[in-house]
XYZ file of C-alpha atoms in Angstrom:
717
model
C 217.066 69.877 -61.256
C 215.418 66.990 -59.768
C 212.577 65.370 -61.370
C 209.611 65.074 -59.014
C 209.156 61.572 -60.155
C 212.665 60.845 -59.165
C 211.992 62.281 -55.694
C 208.992 60.140 -55.250
C 210.988 57.141 -56.380
C 213.736 58.056 -53.964
C 211.311 58.551 -51.159
C 209.680 55.266 -51.940
C 213.071 53.586 -52.084
C 214.076 55.218 -48.790
C 210.893 54.097 -47.213
C 211.550 50.612 -48.462
C 215.115 50.730 -47.151
C 213.900 51.994 -43.787
C 211.389 49.217 -43.630
C 214.064 46.693 -44.514
C 216.356 48.242 -41.990
C 213.653 48.144 -39.384
C 212.943 44.545 -40.183
C 216.608 43.752 -40.183
C 217.041 45.518 -36.860
C 214.208 43.596 -35.351
C 215.597 40.408 -36.745
C 219.068 41.217 -35.443
C 217.629 42.075 -32.004
C 215.741 38.809 -31.934
C 218.904 36.998 -32.916
C 220.703 38.748 -30.067
C 218.014 37.635 -27.606
C 218.272 34.098 -28.921
C 222.028 34.307 -28.643
C 221.735 35.521 -25.045
C 219.395 32.684 -24.213
C 221.805 30.197 -25.693
C 224.666 31.770 -23.752
C 222.790 31.599 -20.512
C 221.899 27.967 -21.188
C 225.559 27.152 -21.834
C 226.531 29.020 -18.662
C 223.978 27.082 -16.624
C 225.184 23.792 -18.090
C 228.798 24.670 -17.335
C 227.952 25.771 -13.776
C 225.947 22.674 -12.942
C 228.138 19.871 -11.541
C 227.834 16.365 -12.873
C 226.249 13.633 -10.759
C 229.688 12.387 -9.813
C 230.889 15.885 -8.823
C 227.745 17.023 -6.993
C 228.182 17.619 -3.285
C 225.591 17.592 -0.485
C 223.732 20.904 -0.570
C 224.099 21.458 -4.378
C 220.856 22.319 -6.112
C 219.634 20.338 -9.115
C 218.815 22.461 -12.150
C 215.367 20.943 -12.141
C 214.905 22.370 -8.684
C 215.390 25.969 -9.777
C 212.001 27.755 -9.870
C 210.736 28.339 -13.366
C 210.200 31.957 -14.546
C 207.484 32.842 -17.141
C 208.721 32.878 -20.731
C 209.925 36.237 -22.010
C 207.693 37.912 -24.586
C 209.433 40.578 -26.682
C 207.577 43.345 -28.460
C 208.617 46.506 -30.185
C 208.295 49.805 -28.357
C 206.948 52.994 -29.818
C 210.497 54.002 -30.692
C 211.303 50.646 -32.201
C 213.125 49.520 -28.970
C 212.591 46.116 -27.485
C 210.537 45.887 -24.223
C 209.785 43.005 -21.964
C 206.278 41.613 -22.083
C 204.268 39.652 -19.494
C 207.251 38.309 -17.554
C 209.459 41.292 -18.312
C 213.037 41.328 -19.429
C 214.080 41.442 -15.783
C 212.252 38.176 -15.230
C 213.987 36.665 -18.183
C 217.268 37.811 -16.790
C 216.399 36.356 -13.383
C 215.587 33.061 -15.033
C 218.857 33.050 -16.830
C 220.969 34.424 -13.968
C 224.073 32.393 -13.307
C 223.826 29.608 -10.672
C 226.860 28.957 -8.482
C 228.025 25.354 -7.944
C 226.751 25.451 -4.351
C 223.199 26.185 -5.471
C 223.021 29.868 -4.321
C 221.584 32.493 -6.758
C 223.390 35.675 -7.750
C 222.091 38.752 -5.818
C 220.343 41.628 -7.586
C 221.925 45.012 -7.801
C 220.814 47.433 -5.128
C 219.494 49.915 -7.673
C 217.360 47.267 -9.379
C 215.910 46.145 -5.979
C 215.101 49.738 -5.027
C 213.452 50.340 -8.385
C 211.310 47.240 -7.994
C 210.330 48.225 -4.446
C 209.411 51.747 -5.569
C 207.274 50.359 -8.379
C 205.398 48.113 -5.889
C 205.249 50.809 -3.171
C 206.890 48.549 -0.579
C 210.090 50.451 0.089
C 211.191 50.253 3.827
C 213.672 52.591 5.417
C 215.072 51.930 8.953
C 215.976 54.531 11.530
C 219.367 56.031 11.271
C 221.819 56.056 14.146
C 221.117 59.718 14.902
C 217.383 59.065 14.994
C 217.858 56.106 17.359
C 219.952 58.216 19.699
C 217.222 60.864 19.748
C 214.651 58.217 20.812
C 217.040 56.796 23.435
C 217.339 60.228 25.035
C 213.620 60.863 24.880
C 212.209 61.265 28.471
C 209.193 59.086 27.763
C 211.200 56.054 26.669
C 213.723 56.616 29.417
C 210.996 56.522 32.082
C 209.372 53.458 30.475
C 212.628 51.529 30.520
C 213.244 52.452 34.132
C 209.722 51.425 35.183
C 210.008 48.030 33.435
C 213.420 47.417 34.996
C 212.201 48.181 38.515
C 208.990 46.201 37.985
C 210.912 43.100 36.815
C 213.180 42.972 39.854
C 210.328 43.772 42.244
C 208.293 40.842 40.903
C 211.330 38.564 40.968
C 212.168 39.431 44.591
C 208.511 39.037 45.611
C 208.392 35.554 44.101
C 211.661 34.610 45.808
C 210.330 35.816 49.166
C 207.075 33.914 48.625
C 208.989 30.687 48.007
C 210.939 31.145 51.238
C 207.767 31.854 53.215
C 206.021 28.781 51.783
C 208.981 26.559 52.652
C 209.206 27.917 56.190
C 205.509 27.873 56.972
C 204.517 24.658 55.195
C 204.244 21.592 57.476
C 207.135 19.219 57.203
C 206.665 15.721 55.840
C 205.586 13.288 58.569
C 208.538 11.418 60.056
C 208.982 7.876 58.793
C 211.188 5.653 60.903
C 213.665 3.409 59.159
C 212.076 -0.028 58.784
C 213.846 -3.343 58.268
C 212.519 -6.431 56.527
C 211.719 -8.313 59.758
C 209.216 -5.648 60.857
C 206.665 -6.890 58.311
C 204.388 -9.980 58.575
C 205.849 -13.489 58.308
C 204.467 -16.720 56.878
C 205.517 -19.666 59.023
C 206.048 -22.845 56.949
C 206.436 -26.460 58.063
C 208.425 -27.595 55.027
C 207.531 -31.288 55.287
C 203.817 -30.522 55.496
C 203.542 -27.647 53.053
C 203.988 -28.797 49.443
C 205.544 -31.739 47.574
C 208.243 -31.537 44.947
C 206.282 -31.433 41.663
C 209.069 -33.422 39.988
C 209.080 -36.168 42.649
C 207.343 -39.491 41.934
C 203.670 -39.475 42.877
C 203.987 -42.200 45.516
C 202.281 -42.487 48.924
C 205.498 -41.433 50.682
C 205.618 -38.141 48.767
C 206.271 -35.457 51.383
C 206.991 -31.756 51.430
C 210.394 -30.373 50.495
C 212.262 -27.195 49.658
C 211.520 -27.840 45.985
C 207.812 -27.906 46.786
C 208.126 -24.657 48.746
C 209.942 -23.039 45.816
C 206.991 -23.893 43.605
C 204.549 -22.169 45.976
C 206.458 -18.957 46.651
C 204.182 -16.966 44.348
C 201.132 -18.189 46.277
C 202.569 -16.902 49.573
C 203.494 -13.602 47.979
C 199.958 -13.378 46.584
C 198.903 -12.982 50.218
C 201.134 -9.899 50.413
C 203.762 -11.580 52.625
C 207.434 -11.359 51.680
C 209.009 -12.973 54.763
C 209.124 -16.747 55.290
C 209.970 -18.445 58.581
C 210.894 -22.068 57.910
C 210.632 -24.820 60.447
C 213.988 -26.296 61.445
C 215.894 -27.947 58.579
C 218.681 -29.240 60.853
C 219.651 -32.891 60.574
C 218.167 -34.945 63.427
C 218.509 -38.459 64.711
C 215.553 -40.844 64.906
C 215.065 -39.612 68.470
C 214.323 -36.133 67.115
C 217.446 -34.615 68.714
C 219.775 -32.391 66.637
C 223.008 -34.150 65.668
C 224.754 -31.613 63.433
C 223.578 -28.009 63.658
C 225.283 -27.089 60.373
C 223.899 -30.010 58.312
C 220.558 -30.103 56.534
C 217.982 -32.869 56.729
C 218.395 -34.384 53.259
C 214.816 -35.633 53.250
C 213.754 -31.968 53.033
C 216.290 -30.738 50.503
C 219.870 -29.572 50.108
C 221.947 -26.502 50.861
C 222.112 -25.830 47.126
C 218.315 -25.561 47.062
C 218.487 -23.108 49.972
C 221.044 -21.054 48.052
C 218.883 -21.068 44.929
C 215.792 -20.053 46.883
C 217.524 -17.240 48.772
C 219.120 -15.984 45.546
C 215.663 -15.880 43.997
C 214.472 -14.024 47.076
C 217.088 -11.309 46.657
C 215.865 -10.746 43.093
C 212.152 -10.928 43.884
C 212.215 -9.160 47.260
C 211.479 -11.860 49.847
C 213.523 -13.097 52.816
C 213.921 -16.492 54.518
C 214.597 -17.156 58.186
C 214.764 -20.529 59.953
C 213.889 -21.871 63.362
C 216.865 -23.230 65.302
C 216.651 -25.148 68.594
C 219.899 -24.676 70.532
C 218.574 -25.807 73.895
C 219.391 -29.481 73.378
C 221.355 -31.948 71.246
C 221.691 -35.641 70.632
C 223.900 -37.422 73.210
C 226.299 -38.268 70.351
C 226.938 -34.594 69.567
C 230.502 -33.511 70.286
C 232.261 -30.205 70.372
C 234.511 -29.660 67.348
C 237.996 -30.910 68.133
C 236.909 -32.677 71.312
C 238.427 -36.069 71.941
C 236.368 -38.697 73.657
C 233.345 -37.374 75.509
C 231.976 -33.849 75.509
C 231.273 -33.323 79.180
C 231.625 -29.572 78.714
C 228.891 -29.595 76.081
C 226.050 -30.711 78.393
C 224.676 -29.657 81.764
C 225.610 -31.957 84.657
C 223.184 -33.089 87.339
C 223.698 -30.621 90.166
C 220.345 -31.163 91.898
C 219.747 -34.883 91.840
C 217.296 -34.605 94.688
C 215.039 -32.248 92.733
C 212.429 -34.396 91.019
C 211.845 -32.264 87.961
C 210.115 -33.473 84.790
C 211.082 -32.969 81.173
C 208.468 -31.499 78.859
C 207.437 -35.004 77.754
C 206.691 -36.021 81.357
C 209.851 -38.095 81.885
C 212.427 -37.419 84.632
C 214.556 -34.453 83.734
C 217.658 -35.912 85.418
C 219.224 -39.178 84.297
C 222.743 -40.440 83.702
C 224.150 -37.494 85.585
C 222.870 -35.049 82.947
C 219.890 -32.752 82.468
C 217.393 -33.647 79.729
C 214.893 -30.963 78.763
C 212.644 -30.167 77.061
C 212.928 -33.620 75.487
C 214.036 -36.445 77.727
C 215.875 -38.232 74.875
C 218.140 -35.205 74.309
C 220.838 -33.660 76.479
C 220.509 -30.040 77.580
C 223.267 -27.922 76.078
C 225.603 -25.930 78.289
C 225.141 -22.625 76.461
C 227.147 -20.862 79.167
C 230.286 -22.519 77.755
C 232.321 -20.346 75.385
C 233.234 -23.411 73.305
C 229.586 -24.430 72.936
C 228.641 -20.917 71.892
C 231.435 -20.837 69.334
C 230.283 -24.145 67.856
C 226.685 -22.949 67.636
C 227.680 -19.623 66.081
C 229.828 -21.408 63.498
C 226.803 -23.504 62.541
C 224.659 -20.363 62.263
C 227.317 -18.796 60.048
C 227.114 -21.791 57.693
C 223.368 -21.255 57.289
C 223.907 -17.539 56.698
C 226.408 -18.476 53.985
C 223.561 -20.343 52.291
C 221.605 -17.081 52.147
C 219.296 -17.163 55.185
C 218.451 -13.794 56.720
C 218.344 -14.871 60.348
C 216.987 -17.298 62.915
C 214.248 -17.795 65.445
C 215.766 -19.504 68.487
C 213.095 -21.972 69.608
C 212.745 -23.476 73.093
C 214.501 -20.409 74.472
C 212.677 -20.897 77.778
C 214.579 -24.188 78.158
C 218.046 -22.658 77.927
C 219.060 -23.924 81.345
C 221.505 -22.223 83.695
C 224.763 -23.996 84.487
C 223.693 -24.310 88.115
C 220.092 -25.409 88.385
C 219.668 -25.564 92.161
C 216.736 -23.222 92.677
C 216.896 -23.210 96.464
C 215.160 -24.885 99.382
C 211.663 -23.719 98.390
C 211.784 -25.712 95.150
C 212.733 -28.992 96.814
C 209.635 -31.212 97.297
C 209.173 -32.834 100.734
C 210.763 -36.224 101.234
C 208.501 -39.051 100.137
C 206.156 -36.856 98.086
C 205.075 -38.341 94.762
C 206.557 -37.011 91.573
C 204.258 -34.651 89.693
C 202.342 -36.334 86.902
C 201.648 -33.251 84.774
C 204.243 -30.899 83.381
C 202.399 -27.679 84.040
C 201.638 -28.680 87.647
C 205.324 -28.453 88.543
C 205.223 -24.691 87.960
C 208.285 -24.699 85.686
C 208.377 -20.903 85.687
C 210.717 -21.180 88.664
C 213.563 -22.292 86.405
C 212.447 -21.388 82.870
C 213.662 -18.212 81.194
C 216.862 -18.244 83.204
C 219.278 -15.282 83.211
C 221.925 -17.563 81.729
C 219.611 -18.339 78.828
C 218.923 -14.629 78.282
C 222.673 -13.994 78.297
C 223.144 -16.555 75.538
C 220.465 -14.859 73.425
C 222.219 -11.521 73.891
C 225.495 -13.018 72.731
C 223.679 -14.513 69.715
C 222.250 -11.068 68.927
C 225.734 -9.564 69.046
C 226.922 -12.289 66.666
C 224.033 -11.591 64.262
C 224.697 -7.846 64.309
C 228.389 -8.409 63.594
C 227.538 -10.745 60.720
C 225.102 -8.196 59.284
C 227.859 -5.576 59.236
C 230.368 -7.992 57.749
C 228.013 -9.273 55.045
C 226.451 -5.908 54.270
C 222.811 -7.025 54.533
C 220.007 -7.012 57.085
C 219.800 -9.965 59.471
C 217.413 -10.666 62.337
C 217.162 -12.789 65.472
C 213.847 -13.850 67.024
C 213.179 -15.744 70.223
C 210.462 -18.375 70.686
C 210.080 -19.605 74.252
C 208.720 -22.935 73.091
C 205.979 -25.292 74.198
C 205.803 -24.592 77.919
C 202.125 -25.673 77.895
C 200.800 -23.010 80.182
C 199.756 -19.381 79.704
C 202.772 -17.273 78.930
C 203.477 -14.462 81.335
C 204.040 -11.214 79.502
C 206.565 -9.991 82.064
C 209.029 -12.641 80.838
C 208.712 -11.720 77.190
C 210.284 -8.373 76.470
C 212.763 -8.271 73.621
C 214.927 -6.030 75.766
C 215.266 -8.843 78.327
C 216.396 -11.320 75.701
C 218.189 -8.871 73.439
C 216.461 -10.238 70.326
C 214.818 -8.222 67.584
C 211.432 -9.710 68.484
C 209.859 -12.353 70.713
C 207.341 -14.785 69.244
C 204.240 -14.449 71.397
C 201.630 -17.211 71.430
C 199.523 -15.828 74.273
C 196.626 -15.004 71.937
C 196.234 -18.645 70.900
C 194.945 -21.714 72.701
C 197.349 -24.341 74.110
C 196.979 -27.924 72.950
C 196.079 -29.299 76.383
C 192.432 -28.692 77.211
C 193.284 -28.975 80.907
C 195.837 -26.159 80.705
C 194.741 -23.291 82.921
C 193.243 -20.529 80.820
C 194.076 -16.904 81.536
C 191.427 -15.011 83.446
C 189.560 -12.193 81.782
C 189.072 -13.685 78.322
C 190.208 -11.991 75.145
C 190.156 -8.488 76.604
C 192.544 -9.405 79.418
C 194.961 -10.917 76.909
C 194.838 -7.820 74.710
C 195.183 -5.443 77.654
C 198.200 -7.386 78.881
C 199.662 -7.408 75.377
C 199.219 -3.645 75.027
C 200.798 -3.097 78.436
C 203.737 -5.350 77.568
C 204.249 -3.792 74.173
C 204.059 -0.357 75.743
C 202.553 2.744 74.276
C 205.578 3.315 72.052
C 205.619 2.604 68.376
C 208.465 0.096 68.098
C 206.726 -3.101 69.133
C 208.860 -6.112 70.031
C 206.375 -8.964 69.670
C 205.710 -11.338 66.786
C 202.069 -12.290 67.349
C 201.092 -15.900 66.608
C 197.562 -17.144 67.212
C 198.174 -20.382 65.257
C 201.494 -22.169 65.848
C 203.032 -25.658 65.956
C 202.222 -26.062 69.660
C 198.851 -24.305 69.577
C 195.414 -25.421 68.491
C 194.518 -24.360 64.972
C 191.894 -21.623 65.274
C 189.972 -20.629 62.149
C 188.504 -17.476 63.703
C 189.666 -14.368 61.800
C 189.280 -12.377 65.023
C 192.634 -13.716 66.247
C 194.223 -12.961 62.890
C 192.916 -9.388 63.161
C 194.621 -9.019 66.536
C 197.862 -10.547 65.338
C 198.100 -8.155 62.390
C 196.925 -4.954 64.117
C 198.615 -5.044 67.554
C 201.989 -3.274 67.906
C 204.696 -5.523 66.513
C 204.491 -7.895 63.561
C 202.034 -10.605 62.599
C 202.737 -14.286 62.057
C 200.501 -16.239 59.675
C 200.805 -19.995 60.190
C 200.510 -22.076 57.024
C 196.873 -23.034 56.402
C 195.574 -20.303 58.710
C 194.602 -18.274 55.650
C 192.419 -21.202 54.542
C 190.692 -21.514 57.900
C 192.147 -24.968 58.700
C 190.848 -25.998 62.136
C 192.074 -28.169 65.003
C 191.227 -31.884 64.978
C 192.515 -33.362 68.222
C 192.386 -36.980 67.021
C 194.693 -36.419 64.064
C 198.195 -37.927 64.184
C 201.133 -37.984 61.769
C 203.505 -40.917 61.398
C 206.023 -41.324 64.232
C 209.092 -39.138 64.720
C 208.199 -36.425 62.257
C 207.426 -33.325 64.293
C 206.146 -34.125 67.764
C 207.947 -35.926 70.578
C 204.852 -35.611 72.762
C 201.994 -38.091 73.031
C 198.292 -37.993 73.743
C 196.559 -34.635 73.908
C 199.989 -32.991 74.157
C 200.951 -34.024 70.630
C 201.675 -31.218 68.193
C 200.704 -33.376 65.210
C 197.262 -31.756 64.738
C 199.000 -28.456 63.999
C 201.336 -30.109 61.444
C 198.740 -31.648 59.152
C 199.329 -31.387 55.371
C 198.452 -28.166 53.609
C 195.007 -28.581 52.051
C 195.414 -27.702 48.394
C 192.237 -29.474 47.227
C 189.209 -31.157 48.771
C 190.557 -34.666 48.251
C 190.071 -36.373 51.643
C 192.663 -39.067 50.950
C 195.614 -36.754 50.246
C 194.406 -33.089 50.244
C 195.675 -32.634 46.689
C 199.197 -33.957 47.220
C 198.795 -36.826 44.746
C 197.307 -36.821 41.226
C 194.880 -39.597 42.089
C 192.424 -38.276 44.712
C 191.934 -41.824 46.013
C 195.614 -42.396 46.917
C 196.666 -42.010 50.549
C 199.724 -40.233 51.945
C 201.568 -42.763 54.062
C 203.447 -40.199 56.188
C 200.343 -38.090 56.812
C 198.486 -40.767 58.761
C 194.729 -41.101 58.549
C 193.411 -37.929 56.942
C 189.841 -39.168 57.071
C 189.498 -37.709 60.573
C 189.993 -34.324 58.933
C 187.520 -35.021 56.116
C 185.074 -32.258 56.999
C 187.815 -29.648 57.337
C 189.545 -30.728 54.112
C 186.310 -30.400 52.144
C 185.480 -26.936 53.486
C 188.920 -25.312 53.904
C 191.019 -25.959 50.811
C 192.637 -23.561 48.378
C 190.829 -24.798 45.272
C 187.437 -24.163 46.817
C 188.297 -20.777 48.313
C 189.777 -19.593 45.032
C 186.564 -20.419 43.213
C 183.965 -17.732 42.561
C 181.242 -17.284 45.127
C 183.546 -17.222 48.173
C 184.167 -13.493 48.421
C 184.108 -13.544 52.251
C 186.505 -16.467 52.648
C 189.339 -16.563 55.160
C 191.737 -16.333 52.234
C 190.402 -12.954 51.140
C 190.148 -11.630 54.691
C 193.735 -12.552 55.563
C 194.917 -10.971 52.323
C 193.073 -7.762 53.201
C 194.539 -7.713 56.704
C 198.084 -8.222 55.444
C 197.550 -5.432 52.926
C 196.471 -3.040 55.687
C 199.309 -4.068 58.001
C 201.890 -3.346 55.302
C 200.397 -0.123 53.909
C 198.915 1.862 56.819
C 201.552 3.836 58.690
C 199.599 3.759 61.954
C 199.521 -0.052 61.864
C 203.235 -0.217 61.102
C 204.657 2.006 63.822
C 201.743 3.800 65.474
C 201.289 3.851 69.246
C 198.430 1.782 70.689
C 195.786 2.734 73.244
C 192.836 0.734 74.583
C 189.379 2.221 74.092
C 187.938 3.550 77.353
C 184.385 3.049 78.555
C 183.697 -0.190 76.704
C 180.894 -2.394 78.035
C 182.121 -4.910 80.601
C 182.383 -7.968 78.396
C 185.635 -9.996 78.447
C 185.179 -10.870 74.756
C 184.751 -7.256 73.585
C 188.007 -5.586 72.545
C 188.704 -2.123 71.197
C 191.898 -0.133 70.667
C 193.434 2.471 68.392
C 196.764 2.800 66.585
C 198.057 6.274 65.761
C 201.258 7.349 64.042
C 202.249 10.993 64.276
C 200.477 13.027 61.565
C 198.971 9.957 59.943
C 195.317 8.842 60.098
C 194.465 6.778 63.168
C 193.133 3.228 62.921
C 190.312 1.933 65.118
C 189.933 -1.812 65.797
C 186.785 -3.326 67.326
C 186.387 -7.056 67.981
C 183.399 -8.765 69.552
C 184.203 -12.439 70.039
C 181.150 -13.074 72.198
C 177.454 -13.635 71.603
C 176.150 -10.252 72.809
C 175.454 -7.202 70.624
C 176.813 -3.786 71.651
C 176.837 -0.135 70.648
C 180.029 1.742 71.454
C 181.087 5.389 71.246
C 184.787 5.783 70.333
C 184.550 9.563 69.876
C 186.769 10.200 72.913
C 189.591 8.127 71.471
C 190.960 7.444 67.977
C 194.105 9.380 68.706
C 192.241 12.556 69.521
C 190.997 12.786 65.942
C 187.631 13.936 64.777
C 185.715 13.376 61.604
C 184.313 10.218 60.138
C 185.299 6.582 60.136
C 185.954 4.756 56.902
C 185.477 1.008 57.109
C 188.491 -0.941 55.853
C 187.670 -4.466 56.986
C 184.760 -6.439 58.398
C 184.281 -10.051 59.349
C 181.327 -12.038 60.610
C 177.805 -10.736 60.976
C 179.025 -7.145 60.602
C 178.968 -7.641 56.839
C 175.181 -7.289 56.981
C 175.396 -3.903 58.728
C 178.502 -2.339 57.234
C 179.976 -1.850 53.797
C 183.719 -1.655 53.201
C 184.694 1.783 51.934
C 181.649 3.552 53.396
C 181.763 6.453 55.875
C 180.317 6.272 59.386
C 180.022 8.634 62.333
C 182.133 8.251 65.429
C 179.290 7.922 67.857
C 177.050 4.916 68.366
C 178.879 2.258 66.415
C 176.937 -0.965 66.231
C 179.102 -4.015 67.018
C 177.335 -7.316 66.246
C 178.322 -10.609 67.833
C 181.222 -12.656 66.426
C 182.573 -9.818 64.374
C 185.680 -7.733 63.736
C 185.784 -4.179 62.377
C 188.742 -2.036 61.304
C 188.206 1.661 60.585
C 190.512 4.474 59.530
C 189.769 7.946 60.847
C 188.992 10.144 57.857
C 189.134 13.688 59.104
C-alpha cells in the first residue's frame, strides 16, 4: 500500500524529471541547431574556391544575399518552430552553394506550399485545353482575319511604292562636265607674284614659286582652273627656241611638277598657252642636219606686199615671217614639224599640265599662200602702213591651220586616254587687232574644246574699227554664234594680254553668264584699268611698239597701294627695275589693290562682285549648261542687253545689263524660259544697288533698269 506522501513525492519527482527532460530536450535541440549551423558553415567554406582557384563567373561568399537570423521558439507541443525569418529562411541561408555560384533549387512541394500560403499560385493551360481554344470558331476567324489583313496591307504598300516610282518626276538630267567647262584665271607668271624666298632686289620678278604662294588667293575667288602664259624658252628676239624647254627665269619643270601634284590633291588644274605659229630661225627639226628648210614656210608670193603683225614686211630671206617679223612661220602642214611639236607638248604633259591654249592660231599659215589675183596690189602702189588696213582676214584662219588644230586635238584625246585623266585644248586666234568675226570662231571649225573669244573687249589700238551696234550687237552675235544649245564652245575674255584693261563689271557679267566658260584675267577682279602710257622693260611680253604695245595689259599685279612697286618689295619706296615707271599708274595702284579691297568698308568692290559672279557660274545649272535666248521687245538702245539662260527643269536665270546713260523699265514676263512667278535678285552692280536688294523678290513686269548697272535674277516659281 502506497503512502500518499510517497505518491506526492513521486509525482513531484516525476514532474522534476519531466522538467529536466524538457530542459534537456530543448538544450539538445538547440545544440542540434548549432551543430547544423556549424555544418552549413563548413560546407560553405569547403564549396567556396580560394582566390587562386576562383574562375570568372564564380560568386564571392560576401555577394550572397543575407537572410534574417533564425529565431527558435518552443511550440505548444514542445516542438521547435521557426520565428521571424522561419526555419525555411534559415535553411535557404545555409543552402549549399555550388563552385560556379548557382544556388540549389527548392523542392517543388516546398515552392507550391509557399505559393499557396501567399495566394500566388499560377497554373498554365494544359495541352487539351489549348487544343480546345485552337478549334474554337471565334479564335479561328480572328486568326484568319489578321492573316488576310496583314497581306492586304503589305500588298497595298508594295503597290503604292511602285505607283510613286512610276508617277514621280525623274531627276533632271545633268550632263557630264569636265574640268575645262568651268571658269579660268589667266596668269602672266612674270607679272603676277614674286618668289617670297627670293632676294628683295629691284629686279625681283614673278615666278612659279610666287604663283604657288598665291594659289589659295585664286581659289578664294572660286576658280580652280589656271591658264598660264607661255613658259617656253625664248631668245632675246622673243621667238621660241625650244618648245619643250622652260624659261629658267620663271622657274623649273620640277616646280611645275610640284604645283600640278598639289593641284591633283587640292582639286585645281593648270593649262599653258603655247604659240606654235612661229619659231626662232635657229630652231631645227630633231635629227635634221644642216638647215631646216622643211620646218619653215617658203616665199611663194614674193610679189604680194604683205605685212607682219608688227608692221614689217612679211616676206624676207625667202621665208614668211608672221605674226612677228623676227620669227619664221612654221610649216605646220609638215608631218615632221607636227611630230616635233607634239613631242614637246607630251613633255609638258609629263610635267603634269592638263592641256594647252594654242595662241596665234589665226597665223597658222597655209603651205601655199598665194591668195589669187584679187589680193595682189596694183603695180607701183604703196605698201600699207597699218596692219588692219591690209584686211588680213583674206589669209588668216586658213584651212591648213584648222587642220593642224584638229590633229592637235586628236593627239590630246589620245594622250588623255593613255594617261587616264582629262585633258583639254583651246584655241586663241591671237592679236589680229581688228574686230573678230564670229563666223570664223566655232570650235567645230577648229576641232578644239573651246575658242578664246575676245570680241567683248576693246582692242589696244584706238583707231581700230569698232563693231557697229554697240554692246547689244556683240551679245546678239555671240548668242547666234554660240547657238541656242547648251554646250557652248567659247571662252569669253573681256580683259586679255592684247586688249585694254576694262574695270567695268558689266563685261565680267557677260563673260561669266553667256553660254561657254568665263576667263578672268589677273587683276580684273581688282578693277585694274588701262593706262596707255605704261611700258615694261624691253623684250618681256610685247614685240609691238607705240599704241600697239601689249605692255599696259601686263603690268604687275597690285597687291598693295605702294606706287613704287605695288607691294612687290618690302620697302614701299623701292622701284621694280623690270616693271618700268609705275608712277604713270599711281592713281590706279592706289585705288585698285588687294590690300585696300580686302579692308572693311568696301563691300561693293570689284573683288566681291567677281567672287559672286564666279560662285553663280559654278553653282547654277542654267548658267552651266542652259540654253540662251535674247529678251524680245527691249528698248532700242545699243548699250541695253537682256537674255535668259534655262536648263531643262532647273530655274531660269535672267540677265539685264545697261551700259549706257539712259534709264529704262523692261517687262521680261514673256521670256525667262517660259517660267512664271517671281524674280529673286542674285547680283547687282552700279546704281542698281540703290533700288534693289540681293535676295529680295520682285515681280516679272516693269523692272527698273538704272544706267550703268547689271542685274542677275533667278526665276523663283
